[in-house]
JSON list of C-alpha atoms in Angstrom, two decimals:
[
{"chain": "A", "resi": 1, "resn": "MET", "atom": "CA", "xyz": [137.07, 92.13, 117.22]},
{"chain": "A", "resi": 2, "resn": "GLN", "atom": "CA", "xyz": [135.12, 90.96, 120.00]},
{"chain": "A", "resi": 3, "resn": "SER", "atom": "CA", "xyz": [131.21, 92.29, 119.97]},
{"chain": "A", "resi": 4, "resn": "GLU", "atom": "CA", "xyz": [132.23, 94.60, 123.03]},
{"chain": "A", "resi": 5, "resn": "LYS", "atom": "CA", "xyz": [134.81, 96.57, 121.44]},
{"chain": "A", "resi": 6, "resn": "ARG", "atom": "CA", "xyz": [132.35, 96.94, 118.57]},
{"chain": "A", "resi": 7, "resn": "LEU", "atom": "CA", "xyz": [130.07, 98.45, 120.90]},
{"chain": "A", "resi": 8, "resn": "GLU", "atom": "CA", "xyz": [132.53, 100.50, 122.35]},
{"chain": "A", "resi": 9, "resn": "ILE", "atom": "CA", "xyz": [133.57, 101.88, 118.88]},
{"chain": "A", "resi": 10, "resn": "LEU", "atom": "CA", "xyz": [129.97, 102.54, 118.02]},
{"chain": "A", "resi": 11, "resn": "GLY", "atom": "CA", "xyz": [129.17, 104.61, 120.90]},
{"chain": "A", "resi": 12, "resn": "LEU", "atom": "CA", "xyz": [132.51, 106.38, 120.85]},
{"chain": "A", "resi": 13, "resn": "LEU", "atom": "CA", "xyz": [131.71, 107.67, 117.52]},
{"chain": "A", "resi": 14, "resn": "GLN", "atom": "CA", "xyz": [127.93, 108.18, 118.76]},
{"chain": "A", "resi": 15, "resn": "GLU", "atom": "CA", "xyz": [129.36, 110.30, 121.33]},
{"chain": "A", "resi": 16, "resn": "ASN", "atom": "CA", "xyz": [132.33, 112.21, 118.75]},
{"chain": "A", "resi": 17, "resn": "ALA", "atom": "CA", "xyz": [131.66, 111.37, 115.10]},
{"chain": "A", "resi": 18, "resn": "ARG", "atom": "CA", "xyz": [134.97, 113.48, 114.65]},
{"chain": "A", "resi": 19, "resn": "LEU", "atom": "CA", "xyz": [137.40, 110.83, 116.17]},
{"chain": "A", "resi": 20, "resn": "THR", "atom": "CA", "xyz": [139.76, 109.58, 113.91]},
{"chain": "A", "resi": 21, "resn": "ALA", "atom": "CA", "xyz": [140.28, 105.65, 113.76]},
{"chain": "A", "resi": 22, "resn": "GLY", "atom": "CA", "xyz": [143.79, 106.34, 115.10]},
{"chain": "A", "resi": 23, "resn": "GLU", "atom": "CA", "xyz": [142.03, 107.71, 118.02]},
{"chain": "A", "resi": 24, "resn": "ILE", "atom": "CA", "xyz": [139.74, 105.34, 118.48]},
{"chain": "A", "resi": 25, "resn": "ALA", "atom": "CA", "xyz": [142.56, 102.40, 118.06]},
{"chain": "A", "resi": 26, "resn": "VAL", "atom": "CA", "xyz": [144.22, 104.35, 120.74]},
{"chain": "A", "resi": 27, "resn": "MET", "atom": "CA", "xyz": [141.16, 104.20, 123.34]},
{"chain": "A", "resi": 28, "resn": "THR", "atom": "CA", "xyz": [140.14, 101.01, 122.80]},
{"chain": "A", "resi": 29, "resn": "GLY", "atom": "CA", "xyz": [143.30, 99.12, 122.34]},
{"chain": "A", "resi": 30, "resn": "GLU", "atom": "CA", "xyz": [142.42, 97.59, 118.94]},
{"chain": "A", "resi": 31, "resn": "PRO", "atom": "CA", "xyz": [144.98, 97.87, 116.14]},
{"chain": "A", "resi": 32, "resn": "GLU", "atom": "CA", "xyz": [143.96, 100.56, 113.81]},
{"chain": "A", "resi": 33, "resn": "GLU", "atom": "CA", "xyz": [143.38, 98.68, 110.52]},
{"chain": "A", "resi": 34, "resn": "ALA", "atom": "CA", "xyz": [140.96, 96.90, 112.63]},
{"chain": "A", "resi": 35, "resn": "VAL", "atom": "CA", "xyz": [139.21, 99.87, 113.46]},
{"chain": "A", "resi": 36, "resn": "ILE", "atom": "CA", "xyz": [139.05, 101.33, 110.23]},
{"chain": "A", "resi": 37, "resn": "ALA", "atom": "CA", "xyz": [137.68, 97.76, 108.78]},
{"chain": "A", "resi": 38, "resn": "PHE", "atom": "CA", "xyz": [135.24, 97.66, 111.31]},
{"chain": "A", "resi": 39, "resn": "MET", "atom": "CA", "xyz": [133.79, 101.41, 110.44]},
{"chain": "A", "resi": 40, "resn": "THR", "atom": "CA", "xyz": [133.75, 100.39, 106.85]},
{"chain": "A", "resi": 41, "resn": "GLU", "atom": "CA", "xyz": [131.85, 97.58, 107.62]},
{"chain": "A", "resi": 42, "resn": "VAL", "atom": "CA", "xyz": [129.56, 99.27, 109.65]},
{"chain": "A", "resi": 43, "resn": "GLU", "atom": "CA", "xyz": [128.84, 102.28, 107.21]},
{"chain": "A", "resi": 44, "resn": "GLN", "atom": "CA", "xyz": [128.15, 99.39, 104.36]},
{"chain": "A", "resi": 45, "resn": "ASP", "atom": "CA", "xyz": [126.10, 97.63, 105.88]},
{"chain": "A", "resi": 46, "resn": "LEU", "atom": "CA", "xyz": [123.91, 101.24, 107.06]},
{"chain": "A", "resi": 47, "resn": "THR", "atom": "CA", "xyz": [124.24, 100.31, 110.97]},
{"chain": "A", "resi": 48, "resn": "ILE", "atom": "CA", "xyz": [126.21, 104.09, 111.11]},
{"chain": "A", "resi": 49, "resn": "LEU", "atom": "CA", "xyz": [123.25, 105.84, 108.88]},
{"chain": "A", "resi": 50, "resn": "GLY", "atom": "CA", "xyz": [125.73, 109.16, 109.10]},
{"chain": "A", "resi": 51, "resn": "TYR", "atom": "CA", "xyz": [127.94, 111.80, 110.61]},
{"chain": "A", "resi": 52, "resn": "GLN", "atom": "CA", "xyz": [126.20, 114.93, 111.96]},
{"chain": "A", "resi": 53, "resn": "ALA", "atom": "CA", "xyz": [127.03, 117.91, 113.87]},
{"chain": "A", "resi": 54, "resn": "LEU", "atom": "CA", "xyz": [124.73, 119.14, 116.49]},
{"chain": "A", "resi": 55, "resn": "VAL", "atom": "CA", "xyz": [124.27, 123.23, 115.81]},
{"chain": "A", "resi": 56, "resn": "ASP", "atom": "CA", "xyz": [122.56, 125.49, 118.01]},
{"chain": "A", "resi": 57, "resn": "TRP", "atom": "CA", "xyz": [121.26, 127.31, 115.25]},
{"chain": "A", "resi": 58, "resn": "GLU", "atom": "CA", "xyz": [119.46, 130.00, 118.02]},
{"chain": "A", "resi": 59, "resn": "LYS", "atom": "CA", "xyz": [123.62, 130.90, 119.03]},
{"chain": "A", "resi": 60, "resn": "ALA", "atom": "CA", "xyz": [124.50, 131.09, 115.60]},
{"chain": "A", "resi": 61, "resn": "GLY", "atom": "CA", "xyz": [121.67, 133.64, 114.42]},
{"chain": "A", "resi": 62, "resn": "VAL", "atom": "CA", "xyz": [119.35, 131.55, 112.67]},
{"chain": "A", "resi": 63, "resn": "GLU", "atom": "CA", "xyz": [115.79, 132.02, 113.46]},
{"chain": "A", "resi": 64, "resn": "MET", "atom": "CA", "xyz": [114.03, 128.55, 113.34]},
{"chain": "A", "resi": 65, "resn": "VAL", "atom": "CA", "xyz": [111.04, 127.03, 114.92]},
{"chain": "A", "resi": 66, "resn": "THR", "atom": "CA", "xyz": [110.89, 123.76, 115.84]},
{"chain": "A", "resi": 67, "resn": "ALA", "atom": "CA", "xyz": [107.58, 121.84, 116.49]},
{"chain": "A", "resi": 68, "resn": "LEU", "atom": "CA", "xyz": [106.33, 118.46, 117.81]},
{"chain": "A", "resi": 69, "resn": "ILE", "atom": "CA", "xyz": [103.29, 117.12, 116.01]},
{"chain": "A", "resi": 70, "resn": "ASP", "atom": "CA", "xyz": [101.14, 114.26, 117.59]},
{"chain": "A", "resi": 71, "resn": "VAL", "atom": "CA", "xyz": [99.34, 112.42, 114.74]},
{"chain": "A", "resi": 72, "resn": "LYS", "atom": "CA", "xyz": [97.08, 109.96, 114.58]},
{"chain": "A", "resi": 73, "resn": "ILE", "atom": "CA", "xyz": [96.57, 107.51, 111.59]},
{"chain": "A", "resi": 74, "resn": "THR", "atom": "CA", "xyz": [94.59, 104.99, 110.40]},
{"chain": "A", "resi": 75, "resn": "PRO", "atom": "CA", "xyz": [96.64, 101.86, 109.81]},
{"chain": "A", "resi": 76, "resn": "GLN", "atom": "CA", "xyz": [96.56, 100.56, 106.05]},
{"chain": "A", "resi": 77, "resn": "ARG", "atom": "CA", "xyz": [95.62, 97.04, 104.86]},
{"chain": "A", "resi": 78, "resn": "ASP", "atom": "CA", "xyz": [99.01, 95.14, 104.68]},
{"chain": "A", "resi": 79, "resn": "HIS", "atom": "CA", "xyz": [101.34, 97.93, 105.69]},
{"chain": "A", "resi": 80, "resn": "GLY", "atom": "CA", "xyz": [100.14, 98.92, 109.04]},
{"chain": "A", "resi": 81, "resn": "PHE", "atom": "CA", "xyz": [101.50, 102.15, 109.81]},
{"chain": "A", "resi": 82, "resn": "ASP", "atom": "CA", "xyz": [104.83, 101.95, 107.95]},
{"chain": "A", "resi": 83, "resn": "ARG", "atom": "CA", "xyz": [103.61, 103.33, 104.49]},
{"chain": "A", "resi": 84, "resn": "LEU", "atom": "CA", "xyz": [102.13, 106.76, 106.19]},
{"chain": "A", "resi": 85, "resn": "ALA", "atom": "CA", "xyz": [104.75, 106.90, 108.18]},
{"chain": "A", "resi": 86, "resn": "GLU", "atom": "CA", "xyz": [107.51, 106.68, 105.57]},
{"chain": "A", "resi": 87, "resn": "ARG", "atom": "CA", "xyz": [105.79, 109.24, 103.50]},
{"chain": "A", "resi": 88, "resn": "ILE", "atom": "CA", "xyz": [105.73, 111.68, 106.36]},
{"chain": "A", "resi": 89, "resn": "ALA", "atom": "CA", "xyz": [109.28, 111.20, 107.22]},
{"chain": "A", "resi": 90, "resn": "ARG", "atom": "CA", "xyz": [109.89, 112.12, 103.34]},
{"chain": "A", "resi": 91, "resn": "PHE", "atom": "CA", "xyz": [109.01, 115.67, 103.76]},
{"chain": "A", "resi": 92, "resn": "ALA", "atom": "CA", "xyz": [112.01, 118.08, 104.01]},
{"chain": "A", "resi": 93, "resn": "GLU", "atom": "CA", "xyz": [110.66, 119.81, 107.23]},
{"chain": "A", "resi": 94, "resn": "VAL", "atom": "CA", "xyz": [110.65, 116.33, 109.24]},
{"chain": "A", "resi": 95, "resn": "ARG", "atom": "CA", "xyz": [113.35, 115.77, 111.32]},
{"chain": "A", "resi": 96, "resn": "SER", "atom": "CA", "xyz": [112.00, 112.69, 112.90]},
{"chain": "A", "resi": 97, "resn": "CYS", "atom": "CA", "xyz": [109.52, 110.36, 112.92]},
{"chain": "A", "resi": 98, "resn": "TYR", "atom": "CA", "xyz": [108.62, 107.78, 115.43]},
{"chain": "A", "resi": 99, "resn": "LEU", "atom": "CA", "xyz": [105.83, 105.30, 115.93]},
{"chain": "A", "resi": 100, "resn": "MET", "atom": "CA", "xyz": [104.71, 105.81, 119.33]},
{"chain": "A", "resi": 101, "resn": "SER", "atom": "CA", "xyz": [102.29, 103.93, 122.24]},
{"chain": "A", "resi": 102, "resn": "GLY", "atom": "CA", "xyz": [100.03, 105.92, 123.97]},
{"chain": "A", "resi": 103, "resn": "THR", "atom": "CA", "xyz": [97.21, 107.95, 123.00]},
{"chain": "A", "resi": 104, "resn": "TYR", "atom": "CA", "xyz": [98.28, 109.17, 119.20]},
{"chain": "A", "resi": 105, "resn": "ASP", "atom": "CA", "xyz": [100.34, 106.82, 116.70]},
{"chain": "A", "resi": 106, "resn": "LEU", "atom": "CA", "xyz": [103.43, 109.12, 115.36]},
{"chain": "A", "resi": 107, "resn": "ALA", "atom": "CA", "xyz": [105.36, 111.77, 116.79]},
{"chain": "A", "resi": 108, "resn": "VAL", "atom": "CA", "xyz": [107.10, 113.87, 114.05]},
{"chain": "A", "resi": 109, "resn": "GLU", "atom": "CA", "xyz": [109.61, 116.63, 114.42]},
{"chain": "A", "resi": 110, "resn": "ILE", "atom": "CA", "xyz": [109.60, 119.55, 112.15]},
{"chain": "A", "resi": 111, "resn": "GLN", "atom": "CA", "xyz": [111.67, 122.63, 111.52]},
{"chain": "A", "resi": 112, "resn": "ALA", "atom": "CA", "xyz": [110.69, 125.36, 109.79]},
{"chain": "A", "resi": 113, "resn": "ALA", "atom": "CA", "xyz": [111.60, 129.47, 109.23]},
{"chain": "A", "resi": 114, "resn": "SER", "atom": "CA", "xyz": [108.53, 130.52, 110.91]},
{"chain": "A", "resi": 115, "resn": "LEU", "atom": "CA", "xyz": [105.13, 129.71, 112.85]},
{"chain": "A", "resi": 116, "resn": "ARG", "atom": "CA", "xyz": [102.71, 130.62, 109.62]},
{"chain": "A", "resi": 117, "resn": "ASP", "atom": "CA", "xyz": [105.55, 127.95, 108.02]},
{"chain": "A", "resi": 118, "resn": "VAL", "atom": "CA", "xyz": [104.79, 125.25, 110.44]},
{"chain": "A", "resi": 119, "resn": "SER", "atom": "CA", "xyz": [100.85, 125.99, 110.03]},
{"chain": "A", "resi": 120, "resn": "ARG", "atom": "CA", "xyz": [101.02, 125.54, 106.52]},
{"chain": "A", "resi": 121, "resn": "PHE", "atom": "CA", "xyz": [102.98, 122.26, 106.52]},
{"chain": "A", "resi": 122, "resn": "VAL", "atom": "CA", "xyz": [100.12, 121.14, 109.34]},
{"chain": "A", "resi": 123, "resn": "SER", "atom": "CA", "xyz": [97.20, 122.56, 107.26]},
{"chain": "A", "resi": 124, "resn": "GLU", "atom": "CA", "xyz": [98.14, 121.67, 103.64]},
{"chain": "A", "resi": 125, "resn": "ARG", "atom": "CA", "xyz": [100.41, 118.97, 103.45]},
{"chain": "A", "resi": 126, "resn": "LEU", "atom": "CA", "xyz": [100.15, 116.75, 106.86]},
{"chain": "A", "resi": 127, "resn": "SER", "atom": "CA", "xyz": [96.32, 116.75, 107.28]},
{"chain": "A", "resi": 128, "resn": "THR", "atom": "CA", "xyz": [95.51, 116.13, 103.91]},
{"chain": "A", "resi": 129, "resn": "ILE", "atom": "CA", "xyz": [97.02, 112.86, 103.57]},
{"chain": "A", "resi": 130, "resn": "GLU", "atom": "CA", "xyz": [94.56, 110.25, 103.04]},
{"chain": "A", "resi": 131, "resn": "GLY", "atom": "CA", "xyz": [94.85, 108.06, 106.88]},
{"chain": "A", "resi": 132, "resn": "VAL", "atom": "CA", "xyz": [95.92, 111.20, 108.63]},
{"chain": "A", "resi": 133, "resn": "SER", "atom": "CA", "xyz": [92.88, 111.67, 111.31]},
{"chain": "A", "resi": 134, "resn": "SER", "atom": "CA", "xyz": [94.05, 114.33, 113.51]},
{"chain": "A", "resi": 135, "resn": "THR", "atom": "CA", "xyz": [97.36, 116.42, 114.84]},
{"chain": "A", "resi": 136, "resn": "THR", "atom": "CA", "xyz": [98.18, 118.37, 117.94]},
{"chain": "A", "resi": 137, "resn": "THR", "atom": "CA", "xyz": [101.14, 120.47, 117.43]},
{"chain": "A", "resi": 138, "resn": "HIS", "atom": "CA", "xyz": [103.44, 121.45, 120.50]},
{"chain": "A", "resi": 139, "resn": "PHE", "atom": "CA", "xyz": [105.83, 124.18, 120.02]},
{"chain": "A", "resi": 140, "resn": "VAL", "atom": "CA", "xyz": [109.55, 124.03, 121.31]},
{"chain": "A", "resi": 141, "resn": "LEU", "atom": "CA", "xyz": [109.76, 126.95, 123.19]},
{"chain": "A", "resi": 142, "resn": "LYS", "atom": "CA", "xyz": [113.42, 126.46, 124.62]},
{"chain": "A", "resi": 143, "resn": "ARG", "atom": "CA", "xyz": [116.04, 123.82, 124.32]},
{"chain": "A", "resi": 144, "resn": "TYR", "atom": "CA", "xyz": [117.84, 122.68, 127.05]},
{"chain": "A", "resi": 145, "resn": "LYS", "atom": "CA", "xyz": [119.19, 119.37, 125.91]},
{"chain": "A", "resi": 146, "resn": "HIS", "atom": "CA", "xyz": [118.97, 117.29, 122.70]},
{"chain": "A", "resi": 147, "resn": "ASP", "atom": "CA", "xyz": [120.86, 114.09, 122.12]},
{"chain": "A", "resi": 148, "resn": "GLY", "atom": "CA", "xyz": [122.57, 114.07, 125.43]},
{"chain": "A", "resi": 149, "resn": "VAL", "atom": "CA", "xyz": [124.26, 117.51, 125.00]},
{"chain": "A", "resi": 150, "resn": "LEU", "atom": "CA", "xyz": [123.27, 120.28, 127.03]},
{"chain": "A", "resi": 151, "resn": "PHE", "atom": "CA", "xyz": [122.08, 123.59, 125.42]},
{"chain": "A", "resi": 152, "resn": "GLY", "atom": "CA", "xyz": [122.98, 127.23, 126.51]},
{"chain": "A", "resi": 153, "resn": "ARG", "atom": "CA", "xyz": [125.60, 126.40, 128.88]},
{"chain": "A", "resi": 154, "resn": "THR", "atom": "CA", "xyz": [129.26, 128.27, 129.39]},
{"chain": "A", "resi": 155, "resn": "ASP", "atom": "CA", "xyz": [132.06, 126.60, 130.36]},
{"chain": "A", "resi": 156, "resn": "GLU", "atom": "CA", "xyz": [131.29, 127.56, 133.86]},
{"chain": "A", "resi": 157, "resn": "GLY", "atom": "CA", "xyz": [127.96, 125.60, 134.01]},
{"chain": "A", "resi": 158, "resn": "GLN", "atom": "CA", "xyz": [129.48, 122.00, 133.27]},
{"chain": "A", "resi": 159, "resn": "GLU", "atom": "CA", "xyz": [129.79, 121.28, 136.45]},
{"chain": "A", "resi": 160, "resn": "ARG", "atom": "CA", "xyz": [127.86, 117.88, 137.71]},
{"chain": "A", "resi": 161, "resn": "LEU", "atom": "CA", "xyz": [124.62, 118.11, 140.15]},
{"chain": "A", "resi": 162, "resn": "ALA", "atom": "CA", "xyz": [125.74, 116.99, 143.62]},
{"chain": "A", "resi": 163, "resn": "ILE", "atom": "CA", "xyz": [124.48, 113.50, 144.70]},
{"chain": "A", "resi": 164, "resn": "THR", "atom": "CA", "xyz": [122.67, 113.44, 147.56]},
{"chain": "A", "resi": 165, "resn": "PRO", "atom": "CA", "xyz": [121.57, 110.58, 149.67]}
]
């Protein structure tokens, strides 16, 4: 299978993980067996790390607090930022963890049931890690778009913005 087709299939799956191999075969013009073989390959070599539904928890009636935490850390000899970042990423509350350029080293996104739980996570778990020198916590007040998907829209609100010269 050509690399362009492989990338096309990955893009289709990223946009809609519910697509079947048969549907992808029709969309790409590739034989279904080739699509199945490719999907198996990229799952086994961990190119595809998992499949997820993007849930609007607020709409589902679940109260949840999302916080973005800027973390400054001291790199470790022979390991740089990786060992501390991997340790932080293992916490159950952590949804995302990124090494950043700029004024802080890590961007950490967490979800918790309450502001108190976020506070407890930062003060008792994150800040106490040797090598973490400071944190700055930002609370998400409203989510408008995540992973390319708009939140809070209705069928009437799906029109594209007008393009003006």
